[in-house]
CSV table of C-alpha atoms in Angstrom, one decimal:
chain,number,residue,atom,x,y,z
A,9,UNK,CA,19.5,5.3,10.3
A,10,UNK,CA,16.7,7.4,8.0
A,11,UNK,CA,14.9,4.3,7.3
A,12,UNK,CA,13.9,4.0,11.6
A,13,UNK,CA,13.9,8.3,12.1
A,14,UNK,CA,11.0,8.2,8.1
A,15,UNK,CA,9.1,5.2,9.3
A,16,UNK,CA,8.8,7.9,13.3
A,17,UNK,CA,7.9,10.9,12.1
A,18,UNK,CA,5.7,8.8,8.5
A,19,UNK,CA,2.1,9.8,8.6
A,20,UNK,CA,-0.6,6.6,10.3
A,21,UNK,CA,-1.9,6.0,6.6
A,22,UNK,CA,1.7,5.1,6.2
A,23,UNK,CA,2.4,3.3,9.4
A,24,UNK,CA,-0.4,1.2,8.7
A,25,UNK,CA,0.4,-0.4,5.5
A,26,UNK,CA,3.9,-0.7,7.4
A,27,UNK,CA,2.0,-2.7,10.2
A,28,UNK,CA,-0.2,-4.6,7.0
A,29,UNK,CA,3.6,-5.8,5.4
A,30,UNK,CA,5.3,-6.6,8.7
A,31,UNK,CA,2.4,-8.7,9.4
A,32,UNK,CA,2.0,-10.2,6.8
A,33,UNK,CA,5.8,-11.1,6.8
A,34,UNK,CA,5.3,-12.9,10.5
A,35,UNK,CA,1.9,-14.3,8.5
A,36,UNK,CA,4.0,-16.1,5.8
A,37,UNK,CA,7.6,-16.5,7.8
A,38,UNK,CA,5.3,-18.7,10.2
A,39,UNK,CA,4.2,-20.8,7.0
A,40,UNK,CA,7.4,-21.6,6.1
A,41,UNK,CA,9.5,-22.9,9.7
A,42,UNK,CA,5.1,-25.2,9.7
A,43,UNK,CA,6.9,-27.0,6.7
A,44,UNK,CA,10.5,-27.5,7.8
A,45,UNK,CA,8.7,-28.4,11.5
A,46,UNK,CA,6.7,-30.6,9.9
A,47,UNK,CA,9.3,-31.7,7.7
A,48,UNK,CA,11.5,-32.3,10.7
A,49,UNK,CA,9.0,-34.4,13.0
A,50,UNK,CA,8.1,-36.9,9.6
A,51,UNK,CA,11.6,-37.6,7.8
A,52,UNK,CA,9.8,-40.5,6.2
A,53,UNK,CA,6.9,-38.0,4.7
A,54,UNK,CA,9.6,-35.3,2.6
A,55,UNK,CA,7.5,-35.2,-0.3
A,56,UNK,CA,4.4,-33.7,1.9
A,57,UNK,CA,6.8,-32.0,2.7
A,58,UNK,CA,8.5,-30.5,-0.5
A,59,UNK,CA,4.6,-29.6,-0.9
A,60,UNK,CA,3.5,-28.3,2.1
A,61,UNK,CA,7.2,-25.5,1.1
A,62,UNK,CA,6.0,-25.3,-2.4
A,63,UNK,CA,2.2,-23.9,-1.4
A,64,UNK,CA,4.3,-21.3,1.0
A,65,UNK,CA,5.4,-19.6,-2.6
A,66,UNK,CA,1.9,-18.1,-2.9
A,67,UNK,CA,1.7,-16.0,0.6
A,68,UNK,CA,5.6,-14.9,-0.2
A,69,UNK,CA,4.5,-13.6,-3.5
A,70,UNK,CA,1.6,-12.3,-1.9
A,71,UNK,CA,3.7,-10.1,1.2
A,72,UNK,CA,6.3,-9.3,-1.7
A,73,UNK,CA,3.5,-7.6,-4.2
A,74,UNK,CA,2.5,-5.7,-0.3
A,75,UNK,CA,5.9,-4.9,-0.1
A,76,UNK,CA,6.4,-3.1,-3.0
A,77,UNK,CA,2.9,-1.2,-3.4
A,78,UNK,CA,4.0,0.0,0.8
A,79,UNK,CA,7.2,1.3,-0.9
A,80,UNK,CA,6.2,2.9,-3.9
A,81,UNK,CA,3.7,4.3,-2.5
A,82,UNK,CA,5.6,6.3,0.6
A,83,UNK,CA,5.7,10.3,0.5
A,84,UNK,CA,9.8,8.6,1.4
A,85,UNK,CA,10.8,6.8,-1.3
A,86,UNK,CA,10.3,10.3,-4.1
A,87,UNK,CA,12.6,12.3,-5.2
A,88,UNK,CA,11.2,15.4,-4.0
A,89,UNK,CA,12.9,19.2,-4.5
A,90,UNK,CA,16.1,19.1,-1.8
A,91,UNK,CA,17.1,15.9,-2.1
A,92,UNK,CA,19.8,16.1,-4.6
A,93,UNK,CA,21.0,19.3,-2.9
A,94,UNK,CA,21.3,16.6,-0.2
A,95,UNK,CA,22.6,13.3,-1.3
A,96,UNK,CA,19.6,11.7,-1.5
A,97,UNK,CA,19.2,10.9,-5.1
A,98,UNK,CA,16.0,8.7,-7.6
A,99,UNK,CA,19.6,5.5,-6.5
A,100,UNK,CA,19.8,6.4,-2.3
A,101,UNK,CA,15.3,7.4,-1.7
A,102,UNK,CA,15.9,3.8,-4.0
A,103,UNK,CA,18.3,1.8,-2.0
A,104,UNK,CA,15.9,3.3,1.6
A,105,UNK,CA,13.1,2.2,1.0
A,106,UNK,CA,14.8,-1.6,0.1
A,107,UNK,CA,16.3,-1.5,3.5
A,108,UNK,CA,12.4,-0.1,4.6
A,109,UNK,CA,11.2,-2.4,3.0
A,110,UNK,CA,14.0,-5.0,4.8
A,111,UNK,CA,13.9,-3.9,8.2
A,112,UNK,CA,9.4,-3.9,7.7
A,113,UNK,CA,9.8,-8.0,6.9
A,114,UNK,CA,12.5,-8.3,9.0
A,115,UNK,CA,10.8,-7.6,12.6
A,116,UNK,CA,7.8,-9.8,11.0
A,117,UNK,CA,9.5,-13.1,10.6
A,118,UNK,CA,11.3,-12.2,13.5
A,119,UNK,CA,8.0,-12.0,15.6
A,120,UNK,CA,6.8,-15.7,14.0
A,121,UNK,CA,9.9,-16.6,15.4
A,122,UNK,CA,8.2,-16.0,18.6
A,123,UNK,CA,6.0,-16.9,17.7
A,124,UNK,CA,6.5,-20.2,16.4
A,125,UNK,CA,9.1,-21.1,19.5
A,126,UNK,CA,6.1,-20.9,22.1
A,127,UNK,CA,3.7,-23.2,19.9
A,128,UNK,CA,6.5,-26.1,20.5
A,129,UNK,CA,6.3,-25.3,23.7
A,130,UNK,CA,10.1,-24.3,22.9
A,131,UNK,CA,9.7,-21.4,25.1
A,132,UNK,CA,7.3,-23.2,27.4
A,133,UNK,CA,3.4,-23.1,27.7
A,134,UNK,CA,2.6,-26.3,25.7
A,135,UNK,CA,-1.3,-26.2,25.7
A,136,UNK,CA,-1.8,-23.3,23.6
A,137,UNK,CA,-1.3,-24.7,20.5
A,138,UNK,CA,-3.8,-26.9,21.9
A,139,UNK,CA,-5.9,-23.9,23.2
A,140,UNK,CA,-6.1,-22.7,19.6
A,141,UNK,CA,-7.1,-25.5,17.4
A,142,UNK,CA,-3.6,-25.7,16.0
A,143,UNK,CA,-1.9,-30.0,16.0
A,144,UNK,CA,1.3,-29.6,17.3
A,145,UNK,CA,1.9,-32.4,15.7
A,146,UNK,CA,2.3,-29.7,12.5
A,147,UNK,CA,4.9,-27.9,14.0
A,148,UNK,CA,7.7,-31.5,14.7
A,149,UNK,CA,6.7,-30.5,18.2
A,150,UNK,CA,9.1,-32.8,20.6
A,151,UNK,CA,11.6,-32.5,18.0
A,152,UNK,CA,14.7,-30.7,17.6
A,153,UNK,CA,14.8,-27.1,14.7
A,154,UNK,CA,17.5,-27.2,12.0
A,155,UNK,CA,19.0,-23.5,13.7
A,156,UNK,CA,20.1,-22.9,10.6
A,157,UNK,CA,17.6,-23.6,8.2
A,158,UNK,CA,15.1,-22.1,10.0
A,159,UNK,CA,17.7,-19.4,9.5
A,160,UNK,CA,17.8,-20.1,6.2
A,161,UNK,CA,13.6,-20.3,5.3
A,162,UNK,CA,12.6,-16.9,7.5
A,163,UNK,CA,15.3,-14.7,5.5
A,164,UNK,CA,14.0,-15.6,1.7
A,165,UNK,CA,11.0,-13.5,3.0
A,166,UNK,CA,12.5,-10.0,3.9
A,167,UNK,CA,15.0,-11.0,1.1
A,168,UNK,CA,12.6,-11.7,-1.5
A,169,UNK,CA,10.8,-8.7,-0.9
A,170,UNK,CA,13.5,-6.4,-0.3
A,171,UNK,CA,15.3,-7.2,-4.6
A,172,UNK,CA,11.5,-6.5,-5.1
A,173,UNK,CA,11.5,-3.3,-4.2
A,174,UNK,CA,14.3,-2.5,-5.5
A,175,UNK,CA,13.9,-4.0,-9.2
A,176,UNK,CA,10.1,-2.3,-8.2
A,177,UNK,CA,11.9,1.1,-7.9
A,178,UNK,CA,15.1,1.1,-9.5
A,179,UNK,CA,15.6,4.4,-11.5
A,180,UNK,CA,14.8,5.5,-14.8
A,181,UNK,CA,16.7,7.7,-17.2
A,182,UNK,CA,12.8,8.2,-18.8
A,183,UNK,CA,11.1,9.8,-15.6
A,184,UNK,CA,13.3,12.6,-12.8
A,185,UNK,CA,11.2,11.1,-9.7
A,186,UNK,CA,10.6,7.2,-8.7
A,187,UNK,CA,6.9,7.8,-8.6
A,188,UNK,CA,7.1,8.2,-12.6
A,189,UNK,CA,6.0,5.7,-14.6
A,190,UNK,CA,5.1,5.6,-18.7
A,191,UNK,CA,1.3,5.4,-19.4
A,192,UNK,CA,0.6,4.5,-22.4
A,193,UNK,CA,-2.4,5.8,-24.3
A,194,UNK,CA,-2.9,2.2,-26.7
A,195,UNK,CA,-2.5,-1.4,-24.5
A,196,UNK,CA,0.4,-3.7,-24.9
A,197,UNK,CA,-0.5,-5.5,-28.0
A,198,UNK,CA,0.8,-8.6,-26.2
A,199,UNK,CA,-0.7,-8.5,-23.0
A,200,UNK,CA,-4.1,-9.2,-23.1
A,201,UNK,CA,-4.0,-12.0,-25.9
A,202,UNK,CA,0.2,-14.2,-24.2
A,203,UNK,CA,-2.7,-13.7,-20.8
A,204,UNK,CA,-5.6,-15.7,-21.9
A,205,UNK,CA,-3.5,-18.3,-23.7
A,206,UNK,CA,-1.0,-19.2,-20.3
A,207,UNK,CA,-4.7,-19.3,-18.4
A,208,UNK,CA,-6.0,-21.8,-21.2
A,209,UNK,CA,-2.6,-23.9,-21.1
A,210,UNK,CA,-2.7,-23.8,-17.2
A,211,UNK,CA,-6.4,-25.1,-16.4
A,212,UNK,CA,-5.4,-28.2,-19.7
A,213,UNK,CA,-2.6,-29.1,-17.7
A,214,UNK,CA,-4.7,-29.6,-14.1
A,215,UNK,CA,-7.1,-31.3,-16.8
A,216,UNK,CA,-4.1,-33.5,-17.4
A,217,UNK,CA,-3.2,-33.6,-13.7
A,218,UNK,CA,-6.0,-34.0,-11.9
A,219,UNK,CA,-6.8,-36.5,-9.5
A,220,UNK,CA,-9.6,-37.5,-11.6
A,221,UNK,CA,-7.8,-37.3,-15.2
A,222,UNK,CA,-5.6,-40.2,-13.3
A,223,UNK,CA,-8.6,-42.1,-12.4
A,224,UNK,CA,-10.0,-42.5,-15.9
A,225,UNK,CA,-6.2,-43.3,-17.1
A,226,UNK,CA,-4.9,-39.3,-18.0
A,227,UNK,CA,-5.1,-37.7,-20.9
A,228,UNK,CA,-1.9,-37.7,-22.3
A,229,UNK,CA,1.2,-40.4,-22.7
A,230,UNK,CA,2.7,-37.9,-19.5
A,231,UNK,CA,4.9,-39.3,-16.3
A,232,UNK,CA,2.9,-41.2,-14.3
A,233,UNK,CA,4.0,-39.6,-10.6
A,234,UNK,CA,3.1,-36.7,-12.7
A,235,UNK,CA,0.0,-37.7,-13.8
A,236,UNK,CA,-3.3,-36.9,-9.9
A,237,UNK,CA,0.2,-35.0,-8.3
A,238,UNK,CA,-0.4,-32.1,-6.4
A,239,UNK,CA,2.7,-30.7,-8.9
A,240,UNK,CA,1.4,-30.7,-11.0
A,241,UNK,CA,-2.4,-29.6,-10.2
A,242,UNK,CA,-0.6,-26.5,-9.0
A,243,UNK,CA,1.2,-25.5,-11.9
A,244,UNK,CA,-1.7,-25.9,-13.9
A,245,UNK,CA,-2.8,-23.1,-11.0
A,246,UNK,CA,0.2,-20.8,-11.1
A,247,UNK,CA,-0.2,-20.8,-14.8
A,248,UNK,CA,-3.4,-19.6,-15.2
A,249,UNK,CA,-2.9,-17.4,-12.3
A,250,UNK,CA,-0.2,-15.7,-14.5
A,251,UNK,CA,-2.2,-15.7,-17.4
A,252,UNK,CA,-4.1,-14.3,-15.2
A,253,UNK,CA,-2.3,-11.5,-14.3
A,254,UNK,CA,-0.5,-10.7,-17.6
A,255,UNK,CA,-4.0,-10.4,-18.1
A,256,UNK,CA,-5.0,-7.5,-16.2
A,257,UNK,CA,-3.3,-4.7,-17.4
A,258,UNK,CA,-5.0,-5.0,-21.5
A,259,UNK,CA,-8.3,-5.7,-19.9
A,260,UNK,CA,-8.1,-2.4,-17.8
A,261,UNK,CA,-7.5,-0.8,-20.6
A,262,UNK,CA,-10.3,-2.8,-22.4
A,263,UNK,CA,-13.1,-1.9,-20.0
A,264,UNK,CA,-11.8,2.0,-20.3
A,265,UNK,CA,-12.2,2.3,-24.2
A,266,UNK,CA,-15.6,0.3,-24.6
A,267,UNK,CA,-16.4,3.7,-21.6
A,268,UNK,CA,-15.6,6.0,-24.3
A,269,UNK,CA,-17.4,3.9,-27.3
A,270,UNK,CA,-19.6,5.5,-29.3
A,271,UNK,CA,-20.1,8.5,-28.6
A,272,UNK,CA,-19.9,9.2,-25.1
A,273,UNK,CA,-21.1,11.7,-23.2
A,274,UNK,CA,-18.3,13.4,-20.4
A,275,UNK,CA,-18.6,11.4,-17.9
A,276,UNK,CA,-18.4,8.3,-19.7
A,277,UNK,CA,-15.0,9.6,-21.1
A,278,UNK,CA,-13.7,10.9,-18.3
A,279,UNK,CA,-14.0,7.4,-16.8
A,280,UNK,CA,-13.0,5.5,-19.9
A,281,UNK,CA,-10.3,7.7,-20.3
A,282,UNK,CA,-9.0,7.4,-16.3
A,283,UNK,CA,-8.2,3.4,-17.0
A,284,UNK,CA,-6.9,3.9,-20.2
A,285,UNK,CA,-4.3,6.2,-18.9
A,286,UNK,CA,-3.7,3.9,-15.7
A,287,UNK,CA,-4.1,0.3,-17.6
A,288,UNK,CA,-0.6,-0.6,-16.0
A,289,UNK,CA,-0.5,1.0,-13.0
A,290,UNK,CA,-4.0,-1.1,-11.9
A,291,UNK,CA,-3.8,-3.5,-14.3
A,292,UNK,CA,-1.3,-5.3,-12.7
A,293,UNK,CA,-2.5,-6.1,-8.5
A,294,UNK,CA,-6.0,-6.8,-10.2
A,295,UNK,CA,-5.0,-9.0,-12.6
A,296,UNK,CA,-3.5,-11.2,-9.2
A,297,UNK,CA,-7.0,-10.0,-6.5
A,298,UNK,CA,-8.2,-12.1,-9.7
A,299,UNK,CA,-6.7,-15.1,-9.7
A,300,UNK,CA,-5.9,-15.6,-6.3
A,301,UNK,CA,-10.3,-15.0,-6.2
A,302,UNK,CA,-10.6,-17.5,-8.8
A,303,UNK,CA,-8.0,-19.9,-6.8
A,304,UNK,CA,-10.0,-19.6,-3.9
A,305,UNK,CA,-13.6,-20.5,-4.7
A,306,UNK,CA,-11.6,-23.8,-6.7
A,307,UNK,CA,-10.1,-24.6,-3.3
A,308,UNK,CA,-13.1,-24.5,-1.7
A,309,UNK,CA,-15.1,-26.1,-3.8
A,310,UNK,CA,-12.5,-28.7,-3.9
A,311,UNK,CA,-12.3,-29.2,-0.6
A,312,UNK,CA,-15.9,-29.2,0.8
A,313,UNK,CA,-16.4,-32.2,-1.6
A,314,UNK,CA,-13.9,-34.1,-0.1
A,315,UNK,CA,-15.3,-33.9,4.0
A,316,UNK,CA,-12.3,-36.1,4.9
A,317,UNK,CA,-9.6,-33.3,4.2
A,318,UNK,CA,-11.2,-29.2,6.3
A,319,UNK,CA,-10.0,-26.3,6.5
A,320,UNK,CA,-6.6,-27.0,8.6
A,321,UNK,CA,-5.1,-24.5,10.8
A,322,UNK,CA,-2.4,-23.7,8.5
A,323,UNK,CA,-4.7,-23.6,5.5
A,324,UNK,CA,-6.7,-20.8,7.1
A,325,UNK,CA,-3.5,-18.8,8.1
A,326,UNK,CA,-1.9,-19.1,4.4
A,327,UNK,CA,-5.2,-18.0,2.6
A,328,UNK,CA,-5.3,-15.3,4.7
A,329,UNK,CA,-1.6,-13.3,3.6
A,330,UNK,CA,-2.4,-14.5,0.1
A,331,UNK,CA,-6.6,-13.0,0.4
A,332,UNK,CA,-5.0,-9.5,3.1
A,333,UNK,CA,-2.5,-9.0,0.9
A,334,UNK,CA,-3.7,-9.6,-2.3
A,335,UNK,CA,-6.1,-6.8,-2.0
A,336,UNK,CA,-4.2,-4.8,0.3
A,337,UNK,CA,-2.7,-4.4,-2.9
A,338,UNK,CA,-5.4,-3.2,-5.6
A,339,UNK,CA,-6.9,-1.3,-2.8
A,340,UNK,CA,-3.4,0.8,-2.7
A,341,UNK,CA,-2.5,0.5,-6.2
A,342,UNK,CA,-6.2,2.2,-6.5
A,343,UNK,CA,-4.5,5.7,-3.5
A,344,UNK,CA,-1.4,5.5,-5.9
A,345,UNK,CA,-3.8,6.5,-8.7
A,346,UNK,CA,-6.5,8.9,-7.0
A,347,UNK,CA,-2.9,11.0,-6.1
A,348,UNK,CA,-1.6,10.4,-9.8
A,349,UNK,CA,-4.4,12.4,-10.9
A,350,UNK,CA,-3.8,14.6,-8.3
A,351,UNK,CA,-3.2,17.6,-10.9
A,352,UNK,CA,-5.4,16.8,-13.3
A,353,UNK,CA,-8.5,16.3,-10.3
A,354,UNK,CA,-7.4,20.1,-9.2
A,355,UNK,CA,-7.9,21.1,-12.6
A,356,UNK,CA,-11.0,19.7,-13.4
A,357,UNK,CA,-12.3,21.3,-10.6
A,358,UNK,CA,-10.8,24.8,-11.2
A,359,UNK,CA,-12.6,24.2,-14.4
A,360,UNK,CA,-16.2,24.0,-12.5
A,361,UNK,CA,-16.3,20.8,-13.0
A,362,UNK,CA,-18.0,20.0,-9.4
A,363,UNK,CA,-17.1,17.0,-6.4
A,364,UNK,CA,-20.5,15.1,-7.5
A,365,UNK,CA,-19.4,14.1,-10.9
A,366,UNK,CA,-15.9,13.1,-10.3
A,367,UNK,CA,-17.3,10.9,-8.1
A,368,UNK,CA,-20.3,9.1,-9.9
A,369,UNK,CA,-17.1,9.0,-13.0
A,370,UNK,CA,-14.4,6.5,-9.6
A,371,UNK,CA,-17.8,5.2,-9.1
A,372,UNK,CA,-18.8,4.1,-12.2
A,373,UNK,CA,-15.5,3.1,-13.7
A,374,UNK,CA,-15.9,0.9,-10.7
A,375,UNK,CA,-18.3,-0.5,-12.1
A,376,UNK,CA,-17.1,-0.7,-15.0
A,377,UNK,CA,-14.0,-3.1,-13.6
A,378,UNK,CA,-16.3,-5.1,-11.7
A,379,UNK,CA,-19.3,-6.3,-14.4
A,380,UNK,CA,-16.1,-7.7,-16.8
A,381,UNK,CA,-13.6,-9.3,-14.4
A,382,UNK,CA,-16.1,-11.1,-11.4
A,383,UNK,CA,-18.2,-13.1,-14.2
A,384,UNK,CA,-14.0,-13.5,-15.8
A,385,UNK,CA,-13.5,-14.4,-12.7
A,386,UNK,CA,-15.9,-17.1,-12.7
A,387,UNK,CA,-15.3,-18.3,-15.9
A,388,UNK,CA,-12.3,-18.9,-15.7
A,389,UNK,CA,-13.0,-21.4,-11.6
A,390,UNK,CA,-15.2,-23.1,-12.3
A,391,UNK,CA,-13.9,-24.0,-15.4
A,392,UNK,CA,-10.8,-25.2,-13.0
A,393,UNK,CA,-13.0,-26.9,-10.6
A,394,UNK,CA,-14.5,-28.9,-13.8
A,395,UNK,CA,-11.1,-31.4,-14.4
A,396,UNK,CA,-11.3,-31.7,-9.6
A,397,UNK,CA,-14.9,-32.4,-9.5
A,398,UNK,CA,-15.3,-35.2,-11.7
């Protein structure tokens, strides 16, 4: 009940973020139900249904990340003066944020269930799916839908998002508030090299398990079922994406060090110090964004080379959910970083720093991040495309 009251009295921007989480949960739930409908309508194609279910892991993870980012920036989840005396300590605030995330995602999956049943014709309106260009055969129309299986799949969305929120906002002994997070000045020595190593390993696995590798007999004595199989390619992409995510904080910290190299002026020094301080907060969402952008580039190029396999509506839904979630998460992390620097910004203004200087520093940080991350993302995407195109 308290979560509902806080949600009703929240700022419009906070409500907009929660609405985005609800929409993402609805899209992910719809994709999972579509997988179940396909399995019910095509019992002989069990392997294809499993592959479809594996692809649902990407929008599920993106939805959980967006839910965590939204919970972290929610003012109701922060420990404020007087809350402890009212019985709302760090643990209860974490439980409150978890409950709010679960409620938001539950509304989304409930909406997806209603839309899915409507498109299948179970609630009437059998021409709705055809008018939207959706093949009802993909939804298993005309075949009974296992209710227990549908509920279990839908429950994965709020459970995953809530668990991720609880872990991210768990009380820490070294911080007095939920949003306090240690931010060392030195870059993690293990994140950047491990991320690069995992990205390289993912590209190698994708090369060995790609259809092109299968056409040439394979480069390693891997099992015949794995070579050329979609799970093998998916595993390589996932490993490369994990490498970019792990390398994200180190790359952001490296950008800050580059700005501070040599004899920097006040503008470069300010921008570089901010990037170094906020590398842990900004690095992971930017790494996820780079990984998703790389995968989207590879998928678009591969599908474009195969005219017989155009993008379908379900593929469009999945891609939209993932891209929207990771972009919103990166923007939310930027807003969170700006809020965390509020005292520093106020101090600089009192010392005489003009608003134009702060704006130019923000523009310089953005430019350096684009110069470093965009070519890196394009390089990884091109290297991932080569074994699939030749």
